[in-house]
Amino acid sequence: MCVTDHDLVFKALADGTRRLMLDALHEQGGQSLGALEEIVAGHTDMSRFGVSKHLKVLEAADLVIVRKQGRQKLHYLNPVPIRVLYDRWIDKYTEPQVRALTVLKQKAENHHE
Amino acid sequence: MCVTDHDLVFKALADGTRRLMLDALHEQGGQSLGALEEIVAGHTDMSRFGVSKHLKVLEAADLVIVRKQGRQKLHYLNPVPIRVLYDRWIDKYTEPQVRALTVLKQKAENHHE
DNA sequence: TTGACATGTGACCAATTGGTCACCTATTGT
DNA sequence: ACAATAGGTGACCAATTGGTCACATGTCAA
């Protein structure tokens, strides 16, 4: 929940396979490791262990939360970190284009350098 | 400009040093390699070549655009890829919550529960 | 209990990445 | 032309990451 979590989230998102898994969990939550393995196998060929490792990265970044049910481990997408990422970082780059132009204009009006 | 550029952008953003450089260019555009080197050196100790390499990654992702002026190479932040990233990917994960909040707000406004 | 199923763990290898260095090119000022 | 400045290139090493495997754990059902 601290600031450096940004790094975990960014790094977790930096892999196409992991984004694919997030997409799958976005479409339908509560999928087990086996189910995710099948989905991933449809796009790339990766063993169960590879999928499991990627999931662990996503869990560490708090992008995926887990509920154990019997011998299954059900995965759910947690959109909060992405939301935080957007609010604290991405918004800064996407929103203030207009504002930046305003500042530039003011600067130009004050000291014509 | 194609879809797989997402990967380049995500990977470029997955490094704290590179995000630091984007911040620096966000604060003030048109900085040279030397200037960026000094800024980065203030946080981590990295040689000019390291900074140059990171800049090349950012350029490949089209996050930084370059204008040559004499023997200097001036760098500018290009917010477009981040914007695209947000529109095509992040929005999908963050938007429904906003809608949910809006719905909640409306409910609260209607029947003060 | 016994076996089949769903997943976890630690060792291990290959591929990628982060970073530095010794050289090189191009531009500026004198 | 010359030296100083700003930056680029390819080789190279260390650290990290992606992926697999043999094995272990825990759970359900008969």
Coordinates of C-alpha atoms (C1' of nucleotides) in Angstrom, one line a residue:
Chain A
M1 CA 0.0 0.0 0.0
C2 CA 3.0 2.3 0.0
V3 CA 4.5 4.2 -2.9
T4 CA 6.9 1.6 -4.1
D5 CA 4.0 -0.6 -4.9
H6 CA 3.8 1.3 -8.1
D7 CA 6.9 -0.5 -9.3
L8 CA 5.4 -3.9 -8.6
V9 CA 2.3 -3.0 -10.5
F10 CA 4.2 -1.6 -13.4
K11 CA 6.5 -4.6 -13.6
A12 CA 3.5 -7.0 -13.3
L13 CA 1.8 -5.2 -16.2
A14 CA 4.9 -5.3 -18.3
D15 CA 4.3 -8.8 -19.5
G16 CA 1.9 -9.8 -22.2
T17 CA 1.0 -13.1 -20.7
R18 CA 0.1 -11.5 -17.4
R19 CA -2.0 -8.9 -19.2
L20 CA -3.7 -11.8 -21.0
M21 CA -4.5 -13.4 -17.6
L22 CA -5.9 -10.1 -16.3
D23 CA -8.1 -9.9 -19.4
A24 CA -9.3 -13.4 -18.7
L25 CA -10.1 -12.6 -15.1
H26 CA -11.7 -9.4 -16.2
E27 CA -14.1 -11.4 -18.4
Q28 CA -14.8 -13.9 -15.8
G29 CA -13.6 -13.9 -12.2
G30 CA -13.1 -16.8 -10.0
Q31 CA -11.1 -19.0 -12.4
S32 CA -8.8 -21.7 -11.1
L33 CA -5.2 -22.2 -12.0
G34 CA -6.2 -25.0 -14.3
A35 CA -8.7 -22.9 -16.2
L36 CA -6.2 -20.1 -16.6
E37 CA -3.7 -22.5 -17.8
E38 CA -6.0 -23.6 -20.6
I39 CA -6.7 -20.1 -21.6
V40 CA -3.0 -19.2 -21.7
A41 CA -2.2 -22.3 -23.6
G42 CA -4.6 -21.2 -26.3
H43 CA -2.3 -18.3 -27.1
T44 CA 1.2 -19.3 -26.0
D45 CA 2.3 -22.7 -24.9
M46 CA 3.4 -22.6 -21.4
S47 CA 3.3 -25.2 -18.6
R48 CA 1.2 -25.0 -15.5
F49 CA 4.3 -23.9 -13.5
G50 CA 4.8 -20.9 -15.8
V51 CA 1.2 -19.8 -15.3
S52 CA 1.5 -20.3 -11.6
K53 CA 4.6 -18.2 -11.5
H54 CA 3.0 -15.4 -13.4
L55 CA 0.0 -15.5 -11.1
K56 CA 2.3 -15.2 -8.1
V57 CA 3.7 -12.0 -9.6
L58 CA 0.2 -10.6 -10.1
E59 CA -0.7 -11.5 -6.5
A60 CA 2.4 -9.8 -5.2
A61 CA 1.3 -6.7 -7.0
D62 CA -2.2 -7.1 -5.5
L63 CA -3.7 -7.2 -9.0
V64 CA -5.2 -10.6 -8.3
I65 CA -6.8 -11.7 -5.1
V66 CA -7.3 -15.4 -4.2
R67 CA -9.9 -17.4 -2.5
K68 CA -9.2 -21.0 -1.6
Q69 CA -12.1 -23.3 -2.1
G70 CA -11.2 -26.9 -1.3
R71 CA -8.4 -28.0 -3.4
Q72 CA -9.0 -25.2 -5.9
K73 CA -7.6 -21.8 -5.8
L74 CA -9.9 -19.2 -7.3
H75 CA -8.5 -16.0 -8.7
Y76 CA -10.2 -12.7 -8.9
L77 CA -9.2 -9.4 -10.6
N78 CA -8.6 -6.5 -8.2
P79 CA -8.8 -3.3 -10.2
V80 CA -7.8 -1.1 -7.3
P81 CA -4.0 -1.0 -8.0
I82 CA -4.6 0.0 -11.6
R83 CA -7.0 2.7 -10.4
V84 CA -4.4 4.0 -8.0
L85 CA -1.8 3.8 -10.7
Y86 CA -4.0 5.9 -12.9
D87 CA -4.8 8.5 -10.3
R88 CA -1.3 9.0 -9.0
W89 CA 0.7 8.6 -12.2
I90 CA -1.0 8.2 -15.5
D91 CA -3.5 11.0 -14.9
K92 CA -0.6 13.4 -14.6
Y93 CA 0.4 12.7 -18.2
T94 CA -3.0 12.4 -19.8
E95 CA -5.0 15.2 -18.2
P96 CA -2.9 18.3 -18.0
Q97 CA -2.2 18.9 -21.6
V98 CA -4.5 21.9 -21.6
R99 CA -3.1 23.1 -18.3
A100 CA 0.5 22.9 -19.6
L101 CA -0.4 25.0 -22.5
T102 CA -1.9 27.5 -20.2
V103 CA 1.3 27.7 -18.1
L104 CA 3.4 28.1 -21.2
K105 CA 1.2 30.9 -22.4
Q106 CA 1.4 32.6 -19.0
K107 CA 5.2 32.3 -19.0
A108 CA 5.4 33.7 -22.5
E109 CA 3.3 36.6 -21.5
N110 CA 5.3 37.5 -18.4
H111 CA 9.0 37.3 -19.4
H112 CA 9.3 37.3 -23.1
E113 CA 12.4 35.2 -23.2
Chain B
M1 CA 1.6 2.6 -34.0
C2 CA 0.2 -0.9 -34.1
V3 CA -1.3 -2.8 -31.3
T4 CA 1.8 -4.6 -30.1
D5 CA 3.3 -1.2 -29.2
H6 CA 1.4 -1.6 -26.0
D7 CA 4.0 -4.0 -25.0
L8 CA 6.8 -1.5 -25.7
V9 CA 5.1 1.2 -23.7
F10 CA 4.4 -1.1 -20.7
K11 CA 7.9 -2.4 -20.7
A12 CA 9.3 1.1 -20.9
L13 CA 7.2 2.2 -18.0
A14 CA 8.3 -0.8 -15.9
D15 CA 11.5 0.8 -14.8
G16 CA 11.7 3.4 -12.1
T17 CA 14.6 5.2 -13.6
R18 CA 12.7 5.6 -16.9
R19 CA 9.7 6.9 -15.0
L20 CA 11.9 9.4 -13.3
M21 CA 13.1 10.6 -16.6
L22 CA 9.6 11.0 -17.9
D23 CA 8.8 13.0 -14.7
A24 CA 11.8 15.2 -15.4
L25 CA 10.7 15.8 -19.0
H26 CA 7.2 16.4 -17.8
E27 CA 8.4 19.2 -15.6
Q28 CA 10.5 20.7 -18.2
G29 CA 10.7 19.5 -21.8
G30 CA 13.6 20.0 -24.2
Q31 CA 16.3 18.7 -21.9
S32 CA 19.6 17.4 -23.3
L33 CA 21.2 14.0 -22.4
G34 CA 23.6 15.8 -20.1
A35 CA 20.9 17.6 -18.2
L36 CA 18.9 14.3 -17.8
E37 CA 22.1 12.6 -16.7
E38 CA 22.5 15.1 -13.9
I39 CA 19.0 14.7 -12.7
V40 CA 19.2 10.9 -12.7
A41 CA 22.5 11.1 -10.9
G42 CA 20.8 13.0 -8.2
H43 CA 18.7 9.9 -7.4
T44 CA 20.7 6.9 -8.5
D45 CA 24.3 6.8 -9.7
M46 CA 24.3 5.9 -13.3
S47 CA 26.7 6.7 -16.0
R48 CA 25.9 8.7 -19.2
F49 CA 25.7 5.5 -21.1
G50 CA 23.1 4.0 -18.8
V51 CA 20.9 7.1 -19.2
S52 CA 21.4 7.0 -22.9
K53 CA 20.2 3.4 -23.0
H54 CA 17.1 4.1 -21.0
L55 CA 16.4 7.1 -23.3
K56 CA 16.6 4.8 -26.3
V57 CA 14.0 2.5 -24.8
L58 CA 11.7 5.5 -24.2
E59 CA 12.2 6.6 -27.8
A60 CA 11.5 3.2 -29.1
A61 CA 8.2 3.3 -27.2
D62 CA 7.5 6.7 -28.7
L63 CA 7.2 8.1 -25.2
V64 CA 10.0 10.6 -25.8
I65 CA 10.6 12.5 -29.0
V66 CA 13.9 14.0 -30.0
R67 CA 15.0 17.2 -31.8
K68 CA 18.6 17.6 -32.7
Q69 CA 20.0 21.1 -32.3
G70 CA 23.6 21.4 -33.2
R71 CA 25.6 18.9 -31.1
Q72 CA 22.8 18.7 -28.6
K73 CA 19.9 16.3 -28.6
L74 CA 16.8 17.7 -26.9
H75 CA 14.2 15.4 -25.5
Y76 CA 10.5 16.0 -25.2
L77 CA 7.8 14.0 -23.5
N78 CA 5.2 12.6 -25.8
P79 CA 2.1 11.8 -23.7
V80 CA 0.2 10.2 -26.6
P81 CA 1.2 6.6 -26.0
I82 CA 0.2 6.9 -22.4
R83 CA -3.0 8.3 -23.5
V84 CA -3.6 5.5 -25.9
L85 CA -2.6 3.0 -23.3
Y86 CA -5.2 4.4 -21.0
D87 CA -7.9 4.5 -23.6
R88 CA -7.4 1.0 -24.9
W89 CA -6.4 -0.8 -21.8
I90 CA -6.5 0.8 -18.4
D91 CA -9.8 2.4 -18.9
K92 CA -11.3 -1.0 -19.2
Y93 CA -10.2 -1.8 -15.7
T94 CA -10.8 1.5 -14.0
E95 CA -13.9 2.8 -15.7
P96 CA -16.6 0.4 -14.3
Q97 CA -15.6 1.5 -10.8
V98 CA -16.2 5.1 -11.6
R99 CA -19.6 4.2 -13.0
A100 CA -20.3 2.2 -9.9
L101 CA -19.4 5.2 -7.8
T102 CA -21.5 7.4 -9.9
V103 CA -24.4 5.0 -9.5
L104 CA -23.9 5.0 -5.7
K105 CA -23.8 8.8 -5.7
Q106 CA -27.0 9.0 -7.6
K107 CA -28.6 6.5 -5.3
A108 CA -27.5 8.6 -2.3
E109 CA -28.8 11.7 -3.9
N110 CA -32.2 10.2 -4.6
H111 CA -33.1 8.2 -1.5
H112 CA -30.8 9.5 1.3
E113 CA -29.9 6.1 2.6
Chain C
dT1 C1' -7.2 -45.6 3.6
dT2 C1' -6.1 -45.2 -1.0
dG3 C1' -5.7 -43.1 -5.2
dA4 C1' -6.7 -39.3 -8.2
dC5 C1' -6.8 -34.4 -8.5
dA6 C1' -5.3 -29.3 -7.8
dT7 C1' -1.7 -26.8 -6.6
dG8 C1' 2.9 -25.4 -4.1
dT9 C1' 8.2 -25.4 -3.7
dG10 C1' 13.0 -25.2 -4.6
dA11 C1' 16.6 -26.3 -7.8
dC12 C1' 18.0 -25.4 -12.1
dC13 C1' 18.9 -23.6 -17.0
dA14 C1' 18.4 -20.3 -20.8
dA15 C1' 17.3 -15.8 -22.3
dT16 C1' 16.9 -11.1 -21.5
dT17 C1' 18.1 -6.9 -19.2
dG18 C1' 20.9 -3.2 -16.8
dG19 C1' 25.0 -1.2 -16.7
dT20 C1' 29.9 0.0 -17.9
dC21 C1' 33.9 0.7 -20.8
dA22 C1' 37.0 1.7 -24.7
dC23 C1' 36.5 3.7 -28.9
dC24 C1' 34.1 6.7 -32.6
dT25 C1' 31.4 10.6 -35.0
dA26 C1' 29.8 15.2 -35.3
dT27 C1' 29.6 20.1 -33.9
dT28 C1' 31.2 24.4 -31.9
dG29 C1' 34.5 28.2 -30.7
dT30 C1' 39.0 30.1 -31.4
Chain D
dA1 C1' 42.9 23.4 -38.3
dC2 C1' 42.5 22.3 -33.5
dA3 C1' 40.8 21.2 -29.1
dA4 C1' 36.8 20.8 -26.4
dT5 C1' 32.1 19.4 -26.1
dA6 C1' 27.8 16.4 -26.8
dG7 C1' 26.6 12.3 -28.0
dG8 C1' 26.6 7.3 -30.4
dT9 C1' 28.2 2.2 -31.0
dG10 C1' 29.3 -2.5 -30.1
dA11 C1' 31.5 -5.6 -27.0
dC12 C1' 31.2 -7.3 -22.7
dC13 C1' 29.8 -8.7 -17.7
dA14 C1' 26.6 -9.2 -13.9
dA15 C1' 22.0 -9.6 -12.3
dT16 C1' 17.4 -10.5 -13.1
dT17 C1' 13.7 -12.9 -15.3
dG18 C1' 11.0 -16.7 -17.8
dG19 C1' 10.4 -21.2 -17.9
dT20 C1' 10.7 -26.2 -16.8
dC21 C1' 11.2 -30.3 -13.9
dA22 C1' 11.2 -33.6 -9.9
dC23 C1' 9.1 -33.7 -5.9
dA24 C1' 6.0 -32.5 -1.9
dT25 C1' 1.4 -31.0 0.1
dG26 C1' -3.3 -30.9 0.7
dT27 C1' -8.1 -32.3 -0.6
dC28 C1' -11.9 -34.9 -2.3
dA29 C1' -14.3 -39.3 -3.2
dA30 C1' -14.9 -44.2 -3.0

